Coordinates of C-alpha atoms in Angstrom, one line a residue:
M43 CA 80.3 112.1 99.9
E44 CA 80.0 113.0 95.7
L45 CA 83.6 112.1 94.4
D46 CA 84.6 114.0 91.3
V47 CA 86.4 111.1 89.0
V48 CA 87.8 112.9 85.7
V49 CA 89.1 110.6 83.1
E50 CA 92.3 112.3 81.3
P51 CA 93.6 110.1 78.6
V52 CA 97.5 110.2 78.2
V53 CA 100.3 109.1 76.3
H54 CA 103.1 107.4 77.6
G55 CA 106.7 108.1 76.4
G56 CA 105.3 111.0 73.8
G57 CA 105.3 114.4 73.3
G58 CA 102.1 116.7 73.4
A59 CA 99.7 118.1 75.2
R60 CA 98.1 114.5 75.8
A61 CA 101.8 113.4 77.1
R62 CA 101.3 112.0 80.4
L63 CA 103.7 114.0 82.5
A64 CA 102.6 117.1 80.3
V65 CA 98.9 116.2 81.9
I66 CA 100.3 116.0 85.4
E67 CA 102.2 119.2 85.2
R68 CA 99.0 121.1 83.7
L69 CA 96.8 119.5 86.6
L70 CA 99.3 120.7 89.4
K71 CA 99.3 124.4 87.7
P72 CA 96.5 125.7 90.6
I73 CA 98.9 124.3 93.2
E74 CA 102.2 126.3 92.0
K75 CA 100.0 129.5 92.5
E76 CA 97.7 129.2 95.0
G77 CA 99.3 126.5 97.1
G78 CA 97.6 123.0 98.4
T79 CA 98.3 119.8 98.5
A80 CA 98.1 116.6 95.8
L81 CA 98.9 113.3 95.5
V82 CA 100.1 111.9 92.3
V83 CA 100.2 108.0 92.5
C84 CA 102.2 106.0 89.7
N85 CA 101.9 102.2 89.1
T86 CA 105.8 101.3 88.8
V87 CA 108.4 102.8 90.9
G88 CA 110.5 103.8 87.8
D89 CA 107.3 105.9 86.8
A90 CA 107.5 107.1 90.2
Q91 CA 111.0 107.9 89.9
N92 CA 110.6 109.9 86.6
T93 CA 107.7 111.8 87.7
Y94 CA 109.7 112.9 90.9
L95 CA 112.3 114.1 88.7
K96 CA 110.4 115.8 86.1
L97 CA 108.1 117.8 89.0
R98 CA 110.8 118.5 91.0
E99 CA 112.7 120.1 88.3
R100 CA 109.4 122.1 87.1
F101 CA 108.4 123.0 90.9
D102 CA 111.0 123.0 93.2
E103 CA 114.7 122.1 92.5
R104 CA 115.2 121.1 96.2
S105 CA 114.9 117.4 96.8
H106 CA 112.9 115.8 99.0
A107 CA 116.0 115.4 102.3
Q108 CA 116.7 119.5 101.5
G109 CA 112.4 120.4 102.2
G110 CA 111.6 120.3 99.0
S111 CA 108.2 120.9 98.3
V112 CA 107.7 117.8 95.7
Q113 CA 108.3 114.2 97.8
L114 CA 109.0 110.8 96.5
L115 CA 107.9 108.2 98.3
H116 CA 108.1 103.8 97.4
A117 CA 108.9 100.7 98.7
R118 CA 112.7 100.5 96.8
F119 CA 114.4 102.6 99.4
P120 CA 116.5 100.8 102.1
G121 CA 114.0 100.2 105.4
D122 CA 115.5 103.3 107.5
V123 CA 114.7 105.5 104.6
R124 CA 111.4 104.3 104.1
E125 CA 110.6 104.9 107.3
A126 CA 112.0 108.1 107.8
R127 CA 110.3 109.3 104.5
T128 CA 107.0 107.8 105.3
R129 CA 106.8 109.6 108.5
E130 CA 107.6 112.4 106.7
V131 CA 105.1 112.5 104.3
T132 CA 102.5 111.5 106.8
Q133 CA 103.3 114.5 109.0
G134 CA 103.0 116.7 105.9
L135 CA 99.7 115.2 105.2
G136 CA 98.1 114.2 107.9
R137 CA 95.2 115.1 109.9
N138 CA 97.0 117.1 112.6
G139 CA 99.4 118.9 110.8
P140 CA 101.5 121.6 110.3
R141 CA 99.9 121.1 106.9
P142 CA 102.4 122.5 103.9
R143 CA 101.5 125.4 101.9
R144 CA 102.6 123.5 99.2
R145 CA 103.0 119.6 98.9
I146 CA 103.5 117.2 96.0
V147 CA 103.8 113.7 97.1
V148 CA 104.9 111.2 94.2
A149 CA 104.2 107.3 95.5
T150 CA 103.2 104.2 94.5
Q151 CA 101.0 102.0 95.8
V152 CA 102.5 101.9 99.0
V153 CA 99.8 104.5 99.9
E154 CA 97.0 101.9 99.2
Q155 CA 98.1 100.5 102.7
S156 CA 97.4 102.2 106.3
L157 CA 98.8 105.5 105.6
D158 CA 96.8 108.5 107.1
L159 CA 96.9 111.0 104.5
D160 CA 94.8 113.6 103.3
A161 CA 94.9 115.4 99.8
D162 CA 93.5 118.1 98.3
I163 CA 93.9 116.2 94.7
V164 CA 94.8 112.7 94.2
I165 CA 96.1 112.2 90.1
S166 CA 96.2 108.4 89.8
D167 CA 97.7 106.1 87.0
L168 CA 94.9 103.8 85.8
A169 CA 94.8 101.1 87.9
P170 CA 92.1 97.9 89.0
L171 CA 88.5 100.2 90.0
S172 CA 88.8 98.7 93.8
L173 CA 92.1 100.5 93.9
L174 CA 91.4 103.5 92.3
L175 CA 88.6 103.5 94.9
Q176 CA 91.5 102.7 97.9
R177 CA 93.7 105.9 96.4
A178 CA 90.8 108.1 96.1
G179 CA 90.3 107.4 99.9
R180 CA 93.7 109.8 100.3
C181 CA 91.4 112.7 98.9
W182 CA 89.7 114.8 101.6
R183 CA 90.2 112.1 104.1
H184 CA 89.6 114.2 107.0
E185 CA 87.0 116.5 106.0
N186 CA 84.6 116.1 108.1
H187 CA 86.7 116.3 111.1
W188 CA 88.4 119.3 110.0
S189 CA 85.0 121.2 109.3
R190 CA 83.9 120.6 113.1
H191 CA 86.8 121.1 114.8
G192 CA 89.0 123.4 112.2
Y193 CA 91.9 123.3 109.7
P194 CA 95.5 122.7 110.9
D195 CA 97.2 126.2 111.1
G196 CA 93.7 127.5 110.4
R197 CA 94.1 127.2 106.8
G198 CA 91.3 125.8 105.3
R199 CA 91.2 124.3 101.2
P200 CA 92.7 126.1 98.5
A201 CA 89.9 127.6 96.5
W202 CA 90.2 125.6 93.5
A203 CA 89.6 122.2 95.3
S204 CA 85.9 122.8 95.8
G205 CA 85.8 119.0 96.3
P206 CA 87.3 115.6 96.2
R207 CA 88.2 114.7 93.1
L208 CA 90.1 111.8 91.8
V209 CA 91.9 112.3 88.1
V210 CA 92.8 109.1 86.6
L211 CA 95.3 109.1 84.0
D212 CA 94.2 106.7 81.2
P213 CA 96.6 105.4 78.2
I214 CA 93.6 103.0 77.0
A215 CA 91.4 105.9 76.4
G216 CA 94.9 108.1 75.1
D217 CA 96.0 105.8 72.8
G218 CA 94.5 102.5 73.0
K219 CA 97.5 100.7 74.6
T220 CA 98.7 100.1 77.9
P221 CA 103.0 100.7 78.9
P222 CA 104.7 97.0 78.7
Q223 CA 106.1 97.4 81.6
W224 CA 102.5 97.7 83.8
G225 CA 101.8 94.2 82.8
E226 CA 104.0 92.9 85.6
V227 CA 101.7 94.9 87.9
Y228 CA 97.9 94.2 86.9
S229 CA 96.3 92.4 83.9
E230 CA 95.3 94.4 81.0
H231 CA 91.6 92.6 81.3
L232 CA 90.9 94.8 84.8
L233 CA 93.0 97.7 82.9
S234 CA 90.5 97.8 79.9
T235 CA 87.6 96.5 82.2
T236 CA 88.0 99.7 84.2
S237 CA 88.7 102.3 81.5
R238 CA 85.7 101.2 80.1
T239 CA 83.9 101.7 83.4
L240 CA 85.0 104.8 84.2
A241 CA 84.2 106.3 80.5
R242 CA 80.3 105.2 81.7
I243 CA 80.1 106.8 85.0
K244 CA 77.0 109.4 84.7
G245 CA 78.1 113.0 85.2
G246 CA 81.9 112.3 86.1
T247 CA 80.2 111.7 89.8
V248 CA 81.0 108.5 92.3
S249 CA 78.6 108.8 95.6
I250 CA 80.6 107.8 98.5
P251 CA 79.7 104.5 99.3
G252 CA 76.4 104.1 97.4
D253 CA 78.1 103.4 94.1
V254 CA 81.0 101.4 94.9
Q255 CA 79.8 97.8 95.1
D256 CA 78.5 98.2 91.7
L257 CA 81.1 99.9 90.3
V258 CA 83.7 97.0 91.8
E259 CA 81.5 94.4 90.8
A260 CA 81.5 95.7 86.7
V261 CA 85.4 95.0 87.1
H262 CA 86.1 92.7 89.3
G263 CA 82.9 90.8 89.2
D264 CA 82.4 87.4 86.3
N265 CA 80.4 89.8 83.9
E266 CA 82.1 89.2 80.4
D267 CA 81.1 92.2 78.2
F268 CA 82.8 91.2 75.3
D269 CA 82.1 88.7 72.0
W270 CA 82.9 85.3 72.6
N271 CA 81.9 84.9 68.8
T272 CA 85.4 86.4 67.7
P273 CA 88.0 84.6 69.7
G274 CA 91.2 86.2 68.7
A275 CA 89.9 90.0 69.8
S276 CA 92.2 91.5 72.0
E277 CA 89.7 91.8 75.0
T278 CA 89.1 87.9 74.8
K279 CA 93.0 87.4 74.9
A280 CA 93.1 89.8 77.8
W281 CA 90.1 87.9 79.6
A282 CA 91.7 84.2 79.2
A283 CA 95.2 85.4 80.6
H284 CA 93.9 87.1 83.1
K285 CA 91.9 84.2 84.7
G286 CA 95.0 82.0 83.7
K287 CA 97.1 83.8 85.8
D288 CA 94.3 83.9 88.2
I289 CA 93.7 80.3 88.6
A290 CA 97.5 79.6 88.4
E291 CA 97.8 81.9 91.6
R292 CA 94.9 80.7 93.6
S293 CA 96.5 76.8 93.1
I294 CA 100.0 78.0 93.8
A295 CA 99.3 79.5 96.8
G296 CA 97.1 76.7 97.9
L297 CA 100.1 74.5 97.8
L298 CA 101.9 77.0 99.8
A299 CA 99.1 78.1 102.1
V300 CA 100.4 78.2 106.0
P301 CA 97.4 77.1 108.2
R302 CA 97.2 78.6 111.4
A303 CA 99.4 77.6 114.2
R304 CA 96.0 76.3 116.3
S305 CA 93.9 74.5 113.6
V306 CA 97.1 72.2 113.2
S307 CA 97.3 68.9 115.5
A308 CA 99.3 66.4 113.5
L309 CA 101.2 66.7 110.1
H310 CA 97.9 65.2 108.4
D311 CA 96.8 68.7 108.5
L312 CA 99.7 70.3 106.3
H313 CA 98.6 67.9 103.6
H314 CA 95.1 68.2 103.4
L315 CA 94.3 72.1 102.9
P316 CA 91.1 72.7 101.7
G317 CA 89.1 76.3 101.8
E318 CA 90.0 79.7 100.3
E319 CA 92.5 82.6 101.0
D320 CA 90.4 83.8 103.7
E321 CA 90.6 80.8 105.8
W322 CA 94.5 80.3 105.2
E323 CA 97.2 82.7 105.7
I324 CA 98.6 82.5 102.3
S325 CA 102.5 82.9 102.3
T326 CA 103.5 83.5 99.1
R327 CA 101.6 84.0 95.3
L328 CA 103.1 83.0 92.1
G329 CA 105.9 85.4 90.6
A330 CA 106.3 86.8 93.6
D331 CA 109.5 85.6 94.7
S332 CA 111.7 88.8 96.5
V333 CA 115.1 88.5 97.9
R334 CA 116.2 91.2 100.3
L335 CA 119.4 93.4 99.0
L336 CA 121.7 95.3 100.4
C337 CA 123.5 98.2 98.7
A338 CA 126.9 98.3 99.8
Y339 CA 129.9 100.9 98.5
V340 CA 133.5 99.5 97.6
H341 CA 135.9 102.8 97.7
Q342 CA 139.3 102.8 95.8
D343 CA 140.9 102.0 99.0
G344 CA 139.5 98.4 99.3
R345 CA 137.1 99.2 102.3
V346 CA 133.7 98.1 101.9
T347 CA 131.1 100.1 103.5
L348 CA 127.3 100.3 104.5
D349 CA 127.5 103.9 103.1
L350 CA 128.7 106.2 100.5
E351 CA 130.6 108.3 103.3
G352 CA 132.9 105.4 104.2
E353 CA 132.2 106.1 107.6
H354 CA 130.5 102.7 108.5
L355 CA 132.2 99.3 107.4
L356 CA 130.4 96.3 106.3
P357 CA 130.4 94.4 109.6
Q358 CA 131.8 90.7 109.7
A359 CA 131.4 87.8 112.3
G360 CA 134.4 87.2 114.5
A361 CA 136.8 84.5 113.5
S362 CA 135.9 82.0 116.7
A363 CA 132.0 82.5 115.7
A364 CA 131.6 79.3 113.9
D365 CA 127.9 79.8 113.8
G366 CA 128.3 83.4 112.5
T367 CA 127.0 85.2 115.6
M368 CA 127.2 88.4 115.4
P369 CA 126.7 91.4 117.7
V370 CA 122.8 92.4 117.4
S371 CA 123.3 95.8 117.0
S372 CA 125.5 95.0 113.7
V373 CA 122.6 92.7 112.3
R374 CA 120.4 95.3 113.0
E375 CA 122.2 98.1 111.3
V376 CA 122.7 95.8 108.3
M377 CA 119.0 94.9 107.9
R378 CA 117.4 98.2 108.2
R379 CA 119.4 99.1 104.9
T380 CA 118.0 96.4 103.0
I381 CA 115.5 96.6 100.0
P382 CA 113.4 93.6 99.1
V383 CA 113.5 93.5 95.5
R384 CA 112.1 90.6 93.0
A385 CA 114.7 87.3 92.7
D386 CA 114.5 87.7 89.1
W387 CA 116.3 90.6 89.0
L388 CA 119.1 88.9 90.0
R389 CA 118.5 85.5 88.1
D390 CA 121.1 86.1 85.6
A391 CA 123.9 87.6 88.3
D392 CA 127.5 85.9 88.9
P393 CA 126.6 84.5 92.4
D394 CA 129.6 85.3 93.7
S395 CA 129.3 88.7 92.7
I396 CA 126.5 89.4 94.8
A397 CA 126.9 87.0 97.7
P398 CA 127.6 88.6 101.2
P399 CA 130.5 88.5 103.0
K400 CA 132.0 84.9 103.5
S401 CA 131.2 85.5 107.5
W402 CA 127.7 85.9 107.4
T403 CA 127.1 82.6 105.6
R404 CA 126.4 80.8 109.1
H405 CA 124.1 83.8 110.1
P406 CA 120.3 82.7 110.1
M407 CA 119.4 86.2 108.9
L408 CA 122.3 87.5 106.9
A409 CA 123.2 84.4 104.8
D410 CA 120.3 84.8 102.8
L411 CA 121.1 88.4 101.5
R412 CA 122.0 89.6 98.4
V413 CA 124.9 92.6 98.0
L414 CA 125.0 95.0 95.6
Y415 CA 128.7 96.1 95.5
Q416 CA 128.6 99.7 94.2
P417 CA 132.0 101.4 93.1
V418 CA 132.7 105.0 94.6
Q419 CA 134.2 107.0 92.4
G420 CA 134.7 110.9 92.4
G421 CA 132.4 110.5 95.7
S422 CA 129.5 109.0 93.8
A423 CA 128.2 105.4 93.6
Q424 CA 128.4 103.8 90.2
A425 CA 125.4 101.6 88.2
V426 CA 126.3 98.3 88.9
K427 CA 124.8 95.9 85.1
V428 CA 123.0 92.8 86.8
G429 CA 122.0 91.0 83.6
G430 CA 120.7 93.3 81.3
K431 CA 120.3 96.1 83.4
T432 CA 122.3 98.3 85.7
L433 CA 121.0 98.8 89.8
R434 CA 122.3 101.8 91.7
L435 CA 121.3 102.9 94.8
D436 CA 120.3 107.2 94.6
K437 CA 120.3 109.0 97.6
D438 CA 116.9 111.1 96.2
C439 CA 115.5 108.6 93.9
G440 CA 115.9 104.9 95.6
L441 CA 117.0 102.0 93.9
V442 CA 117.3 102.9 90.6
R443 CA 116.7 100.2 87.5
R444 CA 117.8 100.8 84.2

């Protein structure tokens, strides 16, 4: 397969024709006129939420829940909502159809996982090259199958989609820098090396799988295509930061590695952990600690509920249950509404303000939860200040952090 790779220089947070959102809107205009499907992959949940709201305003004012043609998927939804949205997105862009006439899915790295999606075009923020290729794998994914067995609903691809195309939104090519928040996701070294590698692709076409290995090695291999004689250069600093973080993560992962059960015959085996990551099942990474957050609602009459409407009270362990025992159905009702978040988000919060109910403290699953108690005013949940930021669960956008 020949993949058409187009690099669009963009500027984050600015205006004009090269503003990131303006470029995305321009790329999606053919869908508005002729129909088709697009996958827009963002590097952060915040970017995905903002992009979704802008595209919804531009192409379809209906929300995801209302069946709008613009959908949003990321990991910061409650578990049950994320599961439902994943199912809806997969049904719309899956192999068997029915395929919508128009569909724009805005997502994060969750689509790099085993989601069976096929889009007419994939638009992605700049990311390490190996991940860009994974995202590109959602473009024309089922073309071979459909060319043999027919397209869902008998409709082929729109005329504008003449071949698989990956469009990379590159802020380094745009104004020479990446958004600060991306530093929490990908190293500057990998991003800048990917940007340079994309610029060198001849004719803007990548042969799949023929060119893949060389491209990945150019970015993720041990080549350092910068001048060591200028140690203060930004490329050198970026490489040093990337390698330092990589070594630290591997070291801490080695200390916290959990060997496979059958390889442990005595306690000594837990203290001698040679080998690389492919030999061990790593339990954590440096900086990747997370907690599960339950977004609850505090109503003006003092009730605390699991839902904004106030119909499902926060369950409590029975007064006689010294071990925190609760009905399994109640535990499931709570856990399916939780969201994984970074632990450092809550580091500066008053522990009592995010603590679970006292009756949960002995329960093996519920005791470690954190609870965001959102005041309800006028039928809407209000944002809660946590440290220097605010958190609020939005029904359409998921957990919003400002």
